[in-house]
Amino acid sequence: LIVGQEQLEVKEQAMWSNAVVEGLCTRMKQSVEKVRTGEWSLAFGGAAAGHQIAALGFLSKGFQGRFIRERQDLLRIFVQALEVSVAILPIFPPGHQVRAKIMSMIHRMVECLREQVMPYLMAALQPFVSSSDVHERADAITLINQMLVKF
C-alpha cells in the first residue's frame, strides 16, 4: 500500500501510481528527445529530466520495497522507470547533475526491486565506471558495495 493512503483500494492505488510513473517516464523521454534535436540545451533538458527522475525516486519511497516486489503491476511500473533512467544515462556527459540523480534512482531501485535490477546493472554501471570523473567512479563503487551487501 502507498504509505498514508490506506483508504484507497489497492487496485486504485496501482492505477494512479501507474499513471504517474508512465507520465514521468514519458516526460523524461520527451526532455531527452528535445536535447537530441537541439530544441533544448543540455543543461535545460538535463534539469527537466533530473526533476522527473527525482520524482520517480520520491514516489518509490511511498511504497514498501517488499510490497512492490509482491505486486506485479507495481513491479512493472518501477522496472519501466529504471529502464528509462538507464537508457538516458549515456546522453549526459560525466559530472552532469542528471547522472547523479540517475545513480540515486538506481540505489533506490536496488532497495525496491532487489534482484529485478540485475539485468540493468551493467548498462547502468558502465558509464560511471568508464567516466573520467572521480566522484562518478566512487558512486559506482558504492553501488557495487550496496549490491554485495544485498546479495
mmCIF file of C-alpha atoms in Angstrom:
data_model
loop_
_atom_site.group_PDB
_atom_site.id
_atom_site.type_symbol
_atom_site.label_atom_id
_atom_site.label_comp_id
_atom_site.label_asym_id
_atom_site.label_seq_id
_atom_site.Cartn_x
_atom_site.Cartn_y
_atom_site.Cartn_z
ATOM 1 C CA LEU A 1 0.000 0.000 0.000
ATOM 2 C CA ILE A 2 1.023 3.597 -0.533
ATOM 3 C CA VAL A 3 2.105 4.943 2.835
ATOM 4 C CA GLY A 4 -0.714 7.066 4.256
ATOM 5 C CA GLN A 5 -3.228 6.073 1.573
ATOM 6 C CA GLU A 6 -4.830 3.046 3.212
ATOM 7 C CA GLN A 7 -8.329 4.356 2.428
ATOM 8 C CA LEU A 8 -7.756 3.735 -1.305
ATOM 9 C CA GLU A 9 -8.283 0.257 -2.691
ATOM 10 C CA VAL A 10 -5.070 -1.465 -3.789
ATOM 11 C CA LYS A 11 -6.220 -1.546 -7.430
ATOM 12 C CA GLU A 12 -6.938 2.166 -7.367
ATOM 13 C CA GLN A 13 -3.526 2.876 -5.832
ATOM 14 C CA ALA A 14 -1.899 0.831 -8.585
ATOM 15 C CA MET A 15 -3.892 2.647 -11.275
ATOM 16 C CA TRP A 16 -2.887 6.093 -10.005
ATOM 17 C CA SER A 17 0.724 5.066 -9.421
ATOM 18 C CA ASN A 18 0.906 3.652 -12.935
ATOM 19 C CA ALA A 19 -0.483 6.885 -14.398
ATOM 20 C CA VAL A 20 2.068 8.993 -12.503
ATOM 21 C CA VAL A 21 5.055 6.783 -13.367
ATOM 22 C CA GLU A 22 4.111 6.497 -17.032
ATOM 23 C CA GLY A 23 3.619 10.269 -17.219
ATOM 24 C CA LEU A 24 7.012 10.949 -15.649
ATOM 25 C CA CYS A 25 8.732 8.414 -17.927
ATOM 26 C CA THR A 26 7.082 9.962 -20.985
ATOM 27 C CA ARG A 27 8.154 13.456 -19.935
ATOM 28 C CA MET A 28 11.683 12.227 -19.276
ATOM 29 C CA LYS A 29 11.881 10.727 -22.785
ATOM 30 C CA GLN A 30 10.480 13.957 -24.263
ATOM 31 C CA SER A 31 13.054 16.042 -22.397
ATOM 32 C CA VAL A 32 15.893 13.907 -23.725
ATOM 33 C CA GLU A 33 14.479 13.980 -27.260
ATOM 34 C CA LYS A 34 14.363 17.789 -27.144
ATOM 35 C CA VAL A 35 18.036 17.787 -26.137
ATOM 36 C CA ARG A 36 18.871 15.423 -29.018
ATOM 37 C CA THR A 37 17.067 17.606 -31.572
ATOM 38 C CA GLY A 38 18.663 20.780 -30.243
ATOM 39 C CA GLU A 39 15.346 22.281 -29.200
ATOM 40 C CA TRP A 40 16.582 22.381 -25.601
ATOM 41 C CA SER A 41 20.083 22.859 -24.268
ATOM 42 C CA LEU A 42 21.776 20.009 -22.444
ATOM 43 C CA ALA A 43 21.531 21.984 -19.202
ATOM 44 C CA PHE A 44 17.802 22.717 -19.555
ATOM 45 C CA GLY A 45 16.875 19.208 -20.747
ATOM 46 C CA GLY A 46 19.035 17.646 -18.064
ATOM 47 C CA ALA A 47 17.374 19.736 -15.372
ATOM 48 C CA ALA A 48 13.931 18.712 -16.612
ATOM 49 C CA ALA A 49 14.877 15.027 -16.780
ATOM 50 C CA GLY A 50 16.518 15.327 -13.356
ATOM 51 C CA HIS A 51 13.283 16.593 -11.815
ATOM 52 C CA GLN A 52 11.376 13.685 -13.313
ATOM 53 C CA ILE A 53 13.929 11.149 -12.075
ATOM 54 C CA ALA A 54 13.823 12.667 -8.589
ATOM 55 C CA ALA A 55 10.020 12.491 -8.612
ATOM 56 C CA LEU A 56 10.173 8.795 -9.525
ATOM 57 C CA GLY A 57 12.560 8.153 -6.643
ATOM 58 C CA PHE A 58 10.331 10.050 -4.224
ATOM 59 C CA LEU A 59 7.276 8.150 -5.438
ATOM 60 C CA SER A 60 9.003 4.825 -4.812
ATOM 61 C CA LYS A 61 9.561 5.862 -1.194
ATOM 62 C CA GLY A 62 5.795 5.835 -0.726
ATOM 63 C CA PHE A 63 5.849 2.059 -1.039
ATOM 64 C CA GLN A 64 7.487 -0.646 0.981
ATOM 65 C CA GLY A 65 10.021 -2.488 -1.189
ATOM 66 C CA ARG A 66 8.516 -5.857 -0.292
ATOM 67 C CA PHE A 67 5.101 -4.674 -1.412
ATOM 68 C CA ILE A 68 6.445 -3.553 -4.798
ATOM 69 C CA ARG A 69 8.100 -6.939 -5.354
ATOM 70 C CA GLU A 70 4.899 -8.797 -4.438
ATOM 71 C CA ARG A 71 2.658 -6.780 -6.760
ATOM 72 C CA GLN A 72 3.357 -7.423 -10.451
ATOM 73 C CA ASP A 73 1.624 -4.216 -11.552
ATOM 74 C CA LEU A 74 3.821 -2.080 -9.280
ATOM 75 C CA LEU A 75 6.913 -4.101 -10.099
ATOM 76 C CA ARG A 76 6.319 -3.489 -13.800
ATOM 77 C CA ILE A 77 5.971 0.287 -13.464
ATOM 78 C CA PHE A 78 9.112 0.692 -11.345
ATOM 79 C CA VAL A 79 11.100 -1.545 -13.694
ATOM 80 C CA GLN A 80 9.895 0.738 -16.509
ATOM 81 C CA ALA A 81 11.148 3.774 -14.577
ATOM 82 C CA LEU A 82 14.528 2.076 -14.122
ATOM 83 C CA GLU A 83 14.720 1.158 -17.829
ATOM 84 C CA VAL A 84 14.066 4.736 -18.931
ATOM 85 C CA SER A 85 16.550 6.167 -16.424
ATOM 86 C CA VAL A 86 19.317 3.807 -17.513
ATOM 87 C CA ALA A 87 18.540 4.381 -21.204
ATOM 88 C CA ILE A 88 19.061 8.147 -20.981
ATOM 89 C CA LEU A 89 22.288 7.888 -18.969
ATOM 90 C CA PRO A 90 24.727 7.911 -21.946
ATOM 91 C CA ILE A 91 23.255 11.147 -23.312
ATOM 92 C CA PHE A 92 24.648 13.224 -20.468
ATOM 93 C CA PRO A 93 28.390 13.819 -20.030
ATOM 94 C CA PRO A 94 30.351 12.787 -16.928
ATOM 95 C CA GLY A 95 29.717 15.066 -13.983
ATOM 96 C CA HIS A 96 26.326 16.236 -15.251
ATOM 97 C CA GLN A 97 23.797 16.680 -12.432
ATOM 98 C CA VAL A 98 21.257 14.320 -14.003
ATOM 99 C CA ARG A 99 23.742 11.439 -13.794
ATOM 100 C CA ALA A 100 23.866 11.847 -10.003
ATOM 101 C CA LYS A 101 20.069 11.715 -9.887
ATOM 102 C CA ILE A 102 20.068 8.585 -12.031
ATOM 103 C CA MET A 103 22.553 6.986 -9.636
ATOM 104 C CA SER A 104 20.278 7.855 -6.699
ATOM 105 C CA MET A 105 17.365 6.321 -8.592
ATOM 106 C CA ILE A 106 19.360 3.131 -9.189
ATOM 107 C CA HIS A 107 20.224 2.901 -5.485
ATOM 108 C CA ARG A 108 16.541 3.298 -4.635
ATOM 109 C CA MET A 109 15.522 0.657 -7.171
ATOM 110 C CA VAL A 110 18.022 -1.793 -5.650
ATOM 111 C CA GLU A 111 16.130 -1.382 -2.388
ATOM 112 C CA CYS A 112 12.712 -1.714 -4.019
ATOM 113 C CA LEU A 113 13.293 -4.230 -6.793
ATOM 114 C CA ARG A 114 16.189 -6.270 -5.403
ATOM 115 C CA GLU A 115 17.175 -8.956 -7.948
ATOM 116 C CA GLN A 116 14.908 -7.423 -10.615
ATOM 117 C CA VAL A 117 17.513 -4.674 -11.009
ATOM 118 C CA MET A 118 20.251 -7.122 -12.073
ATOM 119 C CA PRO A 119 19.559 -7.073 -15.852
ATOM 120 C CA TYR A 120 20.057 -3.290 -15.870
ATOM 121 C CA LEU A 121 23.195 -3.117 -13.751
ATOM 122 C CA MET A 122 25.820 -3.500 -16.459
ATOM 123 C CA ALA A 123 24.202 -0.824 -18.618
ATOM 124 C CA ALA A 124 23.915 1.421 -15.559
ATOM 125 C CA LEU A 125 27.428 0.877 -14.224
ATOM 126 C CA GLN A 126 29.361 1.093 -17.484
ATOM 127 C CA PRO A 127 29.042 4.882 -17.985
ATOM 128 C CA PHE A 128 30.022 5.511 -14.359
ATOM 129 C CA VAL A 129 32.995 3.145 -14.330
ATOM 130 C CA SER A 130 34.355 4.427 -17.640
ATOM 131 C CA SER A 131 33.862 8.041 -16.567
ATOM 132 C CA SER A 132 36.841 10.281 -16.032
ATOM 133 C CA ASP A 133 35.009 11.868 -13.105
ATOM 134 C CA VAL A 134 36.327 10.602 -9.759
ATOM 135 C CA HIS A 135 33.003 11.202 -7.999
ATOM 136 C CA GLU A 136 31.145 9.060 -10.513
ATOM 137 C CA ARG A 137 33.637 6.236 -10.109
ATOM 138 C CA ALA A 138 33.150 6.461 -6.351
ATOM 139 C CA ASP A 139 29.372 6.320 -6.889
ATOM 140 C CA ALA A 140 29.816 3.177 -8.990
ATOM 141 C CA ILE A 141 31.866 1.553 -6.219
ATOM 142 C CA THR A 142 29.199 2.486 -3.681
ATOM 143 C CA LEU A 143 26.543 0.865 -5.871
ATOM 144 C CA ILE A 144 28.649 -2.284 -6.224
ATOM 145 C CA ASN A 145 29.048 -2.383 -2.433
ATOM 146 C CA GLN A 146 25.301 -1.988 -1.995
ATOM 147 C CA MET A 147 24.730 -4.909 -4.346
ATOM 148 C CA LEU A 148 27.267 -7.058 -2.468
ATOM 149 C CA VAL A 149 25.553 -6.314 0.842
ATOM 150 C CA LYS A 150 22.091 -7.053 -0.577
ATOM 151 C CA PHE A 151 23.025 -10.241 -2.381
#
